[in-house]
Tab-separated table of C-alpha atoms in Angstrom:
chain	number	residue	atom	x	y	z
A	1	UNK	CA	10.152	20.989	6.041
A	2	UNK	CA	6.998	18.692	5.684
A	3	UNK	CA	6.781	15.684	3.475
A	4	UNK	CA	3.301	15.158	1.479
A	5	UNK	CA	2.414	12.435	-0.365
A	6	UNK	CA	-1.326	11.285	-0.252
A	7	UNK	CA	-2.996	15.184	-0.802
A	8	UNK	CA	-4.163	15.117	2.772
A	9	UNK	CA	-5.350	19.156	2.786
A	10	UNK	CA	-6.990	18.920	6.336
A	11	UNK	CA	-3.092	17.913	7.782
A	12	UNK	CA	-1.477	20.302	5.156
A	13	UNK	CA	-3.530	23.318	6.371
A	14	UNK	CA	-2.555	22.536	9.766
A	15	UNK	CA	0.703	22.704	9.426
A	16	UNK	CA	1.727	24.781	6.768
A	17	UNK	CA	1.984	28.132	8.922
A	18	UNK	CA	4.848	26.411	11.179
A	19	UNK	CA	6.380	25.055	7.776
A	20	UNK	CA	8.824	27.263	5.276
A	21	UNK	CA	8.564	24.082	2.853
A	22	UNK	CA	6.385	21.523	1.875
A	23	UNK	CA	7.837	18.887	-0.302
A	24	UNK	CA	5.927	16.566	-2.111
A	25	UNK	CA	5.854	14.187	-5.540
A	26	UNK	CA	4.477	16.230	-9.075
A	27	UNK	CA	2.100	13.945	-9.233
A	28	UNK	CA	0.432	15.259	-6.273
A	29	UNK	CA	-2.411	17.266	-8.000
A	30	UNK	CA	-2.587	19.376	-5.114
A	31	UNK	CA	-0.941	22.730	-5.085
A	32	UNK	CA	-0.478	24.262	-1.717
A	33	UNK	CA	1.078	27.773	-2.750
A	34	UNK	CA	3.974	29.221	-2.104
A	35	UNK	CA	5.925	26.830	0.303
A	36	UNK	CA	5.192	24.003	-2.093
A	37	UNK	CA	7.369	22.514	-4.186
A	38	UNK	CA	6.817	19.275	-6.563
A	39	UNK	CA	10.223	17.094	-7.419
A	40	UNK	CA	9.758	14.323	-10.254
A	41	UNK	CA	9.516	11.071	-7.935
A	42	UNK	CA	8.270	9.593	-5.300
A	43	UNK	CA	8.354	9.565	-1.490
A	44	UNK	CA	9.229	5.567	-1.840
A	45	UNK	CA	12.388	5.995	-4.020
A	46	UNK	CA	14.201	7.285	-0.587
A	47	UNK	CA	14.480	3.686	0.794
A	48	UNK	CA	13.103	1.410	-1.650
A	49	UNK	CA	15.338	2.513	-5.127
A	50	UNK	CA	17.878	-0.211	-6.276
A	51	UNK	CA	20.639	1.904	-4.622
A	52	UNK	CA	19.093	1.627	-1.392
A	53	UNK	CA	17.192	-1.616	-1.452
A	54	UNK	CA	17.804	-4.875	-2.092
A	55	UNK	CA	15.187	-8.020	-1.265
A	56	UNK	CA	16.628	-10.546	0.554
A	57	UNK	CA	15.598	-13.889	-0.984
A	58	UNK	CA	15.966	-15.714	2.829
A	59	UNK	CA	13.014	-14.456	3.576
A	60	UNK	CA	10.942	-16.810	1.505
A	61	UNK	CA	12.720	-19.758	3.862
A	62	UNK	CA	10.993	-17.146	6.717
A	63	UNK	CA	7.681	-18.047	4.918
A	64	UNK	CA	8.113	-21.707	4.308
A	65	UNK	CA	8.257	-21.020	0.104
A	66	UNK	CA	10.556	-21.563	-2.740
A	67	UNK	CA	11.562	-19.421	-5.232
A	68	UNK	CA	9.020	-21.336	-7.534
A	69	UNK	CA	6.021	-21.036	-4.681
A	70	UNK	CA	3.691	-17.922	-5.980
A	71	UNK	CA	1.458	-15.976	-3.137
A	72	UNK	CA	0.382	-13.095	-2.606
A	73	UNK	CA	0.497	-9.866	0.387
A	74	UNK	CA	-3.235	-8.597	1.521
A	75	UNK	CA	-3.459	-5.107	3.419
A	76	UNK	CA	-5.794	-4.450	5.353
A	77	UNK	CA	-5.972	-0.903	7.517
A	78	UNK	CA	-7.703	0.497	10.549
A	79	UNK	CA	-9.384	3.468	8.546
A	80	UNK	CA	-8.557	5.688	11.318
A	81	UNK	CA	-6.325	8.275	9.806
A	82	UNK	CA	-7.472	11.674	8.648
A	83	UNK	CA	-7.470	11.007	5.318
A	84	UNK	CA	-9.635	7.884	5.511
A	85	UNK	CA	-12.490	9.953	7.142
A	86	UNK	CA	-15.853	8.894	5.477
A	87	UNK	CA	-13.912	6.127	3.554
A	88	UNK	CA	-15.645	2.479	4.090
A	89	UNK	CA	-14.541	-0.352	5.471
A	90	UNK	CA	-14.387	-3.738	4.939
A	91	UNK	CA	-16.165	-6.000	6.551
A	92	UNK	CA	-14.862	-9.243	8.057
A	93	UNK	CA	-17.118	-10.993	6.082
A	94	UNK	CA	-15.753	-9.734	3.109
A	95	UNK	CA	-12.055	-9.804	4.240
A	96	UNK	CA	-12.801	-13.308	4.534
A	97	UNK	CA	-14.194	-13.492	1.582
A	98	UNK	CA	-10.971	-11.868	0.034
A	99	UNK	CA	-8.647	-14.253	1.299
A	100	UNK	CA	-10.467	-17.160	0.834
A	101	UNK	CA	-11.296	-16.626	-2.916
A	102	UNK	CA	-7.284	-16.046	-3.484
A	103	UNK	CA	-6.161	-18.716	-1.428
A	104	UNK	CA	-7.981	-21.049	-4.421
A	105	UNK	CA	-5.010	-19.923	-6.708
A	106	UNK	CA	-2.004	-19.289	-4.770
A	107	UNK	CA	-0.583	-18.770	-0.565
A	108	UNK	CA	-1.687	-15.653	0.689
A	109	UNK	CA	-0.281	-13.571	3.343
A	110	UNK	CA	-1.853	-10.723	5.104
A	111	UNK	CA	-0.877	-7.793	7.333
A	112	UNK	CA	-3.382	-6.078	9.262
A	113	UNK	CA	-3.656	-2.867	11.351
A	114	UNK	CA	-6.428	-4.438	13.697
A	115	UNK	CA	-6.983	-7.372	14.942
A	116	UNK	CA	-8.687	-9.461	12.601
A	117	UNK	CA	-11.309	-12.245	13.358
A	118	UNK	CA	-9.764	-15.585	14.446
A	119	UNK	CA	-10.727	-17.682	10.589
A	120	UNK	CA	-7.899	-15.426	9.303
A	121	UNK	CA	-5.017	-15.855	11.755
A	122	UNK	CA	-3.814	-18.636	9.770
A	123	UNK	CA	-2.851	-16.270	7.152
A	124	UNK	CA	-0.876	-13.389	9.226
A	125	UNK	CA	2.265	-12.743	7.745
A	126	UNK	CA	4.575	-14.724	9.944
A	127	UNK	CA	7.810	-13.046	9.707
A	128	UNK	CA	8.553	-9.429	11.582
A	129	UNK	CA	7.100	-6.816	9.907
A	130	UNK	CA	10.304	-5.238	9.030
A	131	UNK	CA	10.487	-8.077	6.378
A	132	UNK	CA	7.606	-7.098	4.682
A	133	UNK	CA	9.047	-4.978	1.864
A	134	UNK	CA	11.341	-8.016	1.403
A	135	UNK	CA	8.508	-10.305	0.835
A	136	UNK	CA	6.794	-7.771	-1.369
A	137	UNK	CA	9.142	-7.824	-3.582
A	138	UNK	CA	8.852	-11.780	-4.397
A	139	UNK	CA	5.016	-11.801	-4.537
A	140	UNK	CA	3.216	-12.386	-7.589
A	141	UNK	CA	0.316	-9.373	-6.366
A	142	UNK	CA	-0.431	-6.969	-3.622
A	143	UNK	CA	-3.887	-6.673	-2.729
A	144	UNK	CA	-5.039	-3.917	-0.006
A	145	UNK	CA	-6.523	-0.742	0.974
A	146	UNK	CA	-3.127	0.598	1.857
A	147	UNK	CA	-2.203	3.204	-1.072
A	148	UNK	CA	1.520	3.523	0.367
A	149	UNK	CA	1.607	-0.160	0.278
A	150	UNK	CA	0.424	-0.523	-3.168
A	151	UNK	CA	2.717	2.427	-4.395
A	152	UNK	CA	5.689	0.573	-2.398
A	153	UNK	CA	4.671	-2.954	-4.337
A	154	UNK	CA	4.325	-1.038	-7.507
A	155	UNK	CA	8.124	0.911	-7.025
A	156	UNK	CA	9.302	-3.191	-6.458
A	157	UNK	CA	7.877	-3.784	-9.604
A	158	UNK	CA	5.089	-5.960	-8.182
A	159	UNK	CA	1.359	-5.191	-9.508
A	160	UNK	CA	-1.268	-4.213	-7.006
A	161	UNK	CA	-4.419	-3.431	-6.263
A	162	UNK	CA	-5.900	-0.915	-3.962
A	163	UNK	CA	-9.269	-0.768	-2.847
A	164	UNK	CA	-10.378	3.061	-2.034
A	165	UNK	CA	-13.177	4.681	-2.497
A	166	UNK	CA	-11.526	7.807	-3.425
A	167	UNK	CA	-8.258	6.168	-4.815
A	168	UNK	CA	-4.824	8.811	-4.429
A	169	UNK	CA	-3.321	10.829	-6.830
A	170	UNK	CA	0.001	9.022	-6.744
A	171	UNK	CA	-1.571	5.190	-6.728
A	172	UNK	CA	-3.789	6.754	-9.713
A	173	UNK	CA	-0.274	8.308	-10.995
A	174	UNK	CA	1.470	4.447	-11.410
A	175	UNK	CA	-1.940	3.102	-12.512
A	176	UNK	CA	-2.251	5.539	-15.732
A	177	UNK	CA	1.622	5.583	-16.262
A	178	UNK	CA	2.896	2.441	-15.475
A	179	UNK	CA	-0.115	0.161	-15.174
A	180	UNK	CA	1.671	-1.537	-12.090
A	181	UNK	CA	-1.832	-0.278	-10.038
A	182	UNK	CA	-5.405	-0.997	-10.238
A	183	UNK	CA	-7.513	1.158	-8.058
A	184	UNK	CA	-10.863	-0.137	-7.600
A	185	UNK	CA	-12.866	2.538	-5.995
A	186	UNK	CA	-16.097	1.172	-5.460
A	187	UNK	CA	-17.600	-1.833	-4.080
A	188	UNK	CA	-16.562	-4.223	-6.571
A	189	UNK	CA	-13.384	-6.105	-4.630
């Protein structure tokens, strides 16, 4: 049984003659025959619905914040998965850039799949990364080119913004529906 959530047909088609299901969200505008089957939700309700999850307010002491401090989580990702072939990146430059311009309004936190250039360290998320969901859920935005990130901030209730060229069908999903997403799929970040 294989789990699909982001479309990612070049992963699908290798797998799916050693798989007798393939499970994935009805949003997923995909179909992949047979073996497919949609369910009404999403991959994130499995460990981030109320029943499962709840945010654990020490973690703002973990980040040096009050309940009244507002900031922000920034995502930033290698690009080196299959299903960011051909997808851009972002420069430092312009990560830079990004962090800078929102650290005029309110703290902001990153988390980064590379190593990012030494102006930005300051900003690293400071607690393990297993707290991360916990401090997503007391941020004011997430901002990233991580679409399970921005699907996971959106499920916490917590509006976000993903920057994609191509955007996903389930971050496009919560952005028509729900307007807890903004996909930005061109240049203009």
């Amino acid at each position: 049984i294989c789990l699909e959530d982001t479309g990612n047909k070049e992963q699908v088609y290798l797998y799916k003659p050693f798989t007798n299901l393939i499970l994935s969200p009805e949003n997923l505008k995909d179909s992949f025959g047979s073996k497919h089957i949609k369910y009404p939700s999403f991959h994130e309700s499995a460990y981030l619905s109320p029943q499962e999850f709840v945010a654990d307010k020490s973690v703002l002491d973990e980040l040096n914040l009050t309940e009244k401090d507002k900031y922000i989580i920034v995502r930033f990702v290698s690009r080196k998965s299959s299903h960011d072939m051909g997808e851009s990146r972002l420069s430092d430059f312009e990560k830079i850039r990004i962090v800078k311009r929102f650290e005029q309004f309110v703290k902001v936190y990153f988390s980064s799949e590379e190593e990012l250039p030494a102006e930005l360290q300051l900003y690293s998320f400071p607690s393990a990364i297993s707290r991360i969901h916990h401090a997503m859920a007391f941020a004011k935005l997430f901002y990233g080119e991580s679409a399970t990130m921005c699907s996971e901030a959106a499920f916490l209730g917590v509006p976000s913004v993903l920057i994609d060229s191509q955007g996903r069908d389930y971050t496009n999903y919560l952005e028509e529906k729900y307007e807890l997403v903004k996909n930005f799929t061109g240049k203009n970040y």
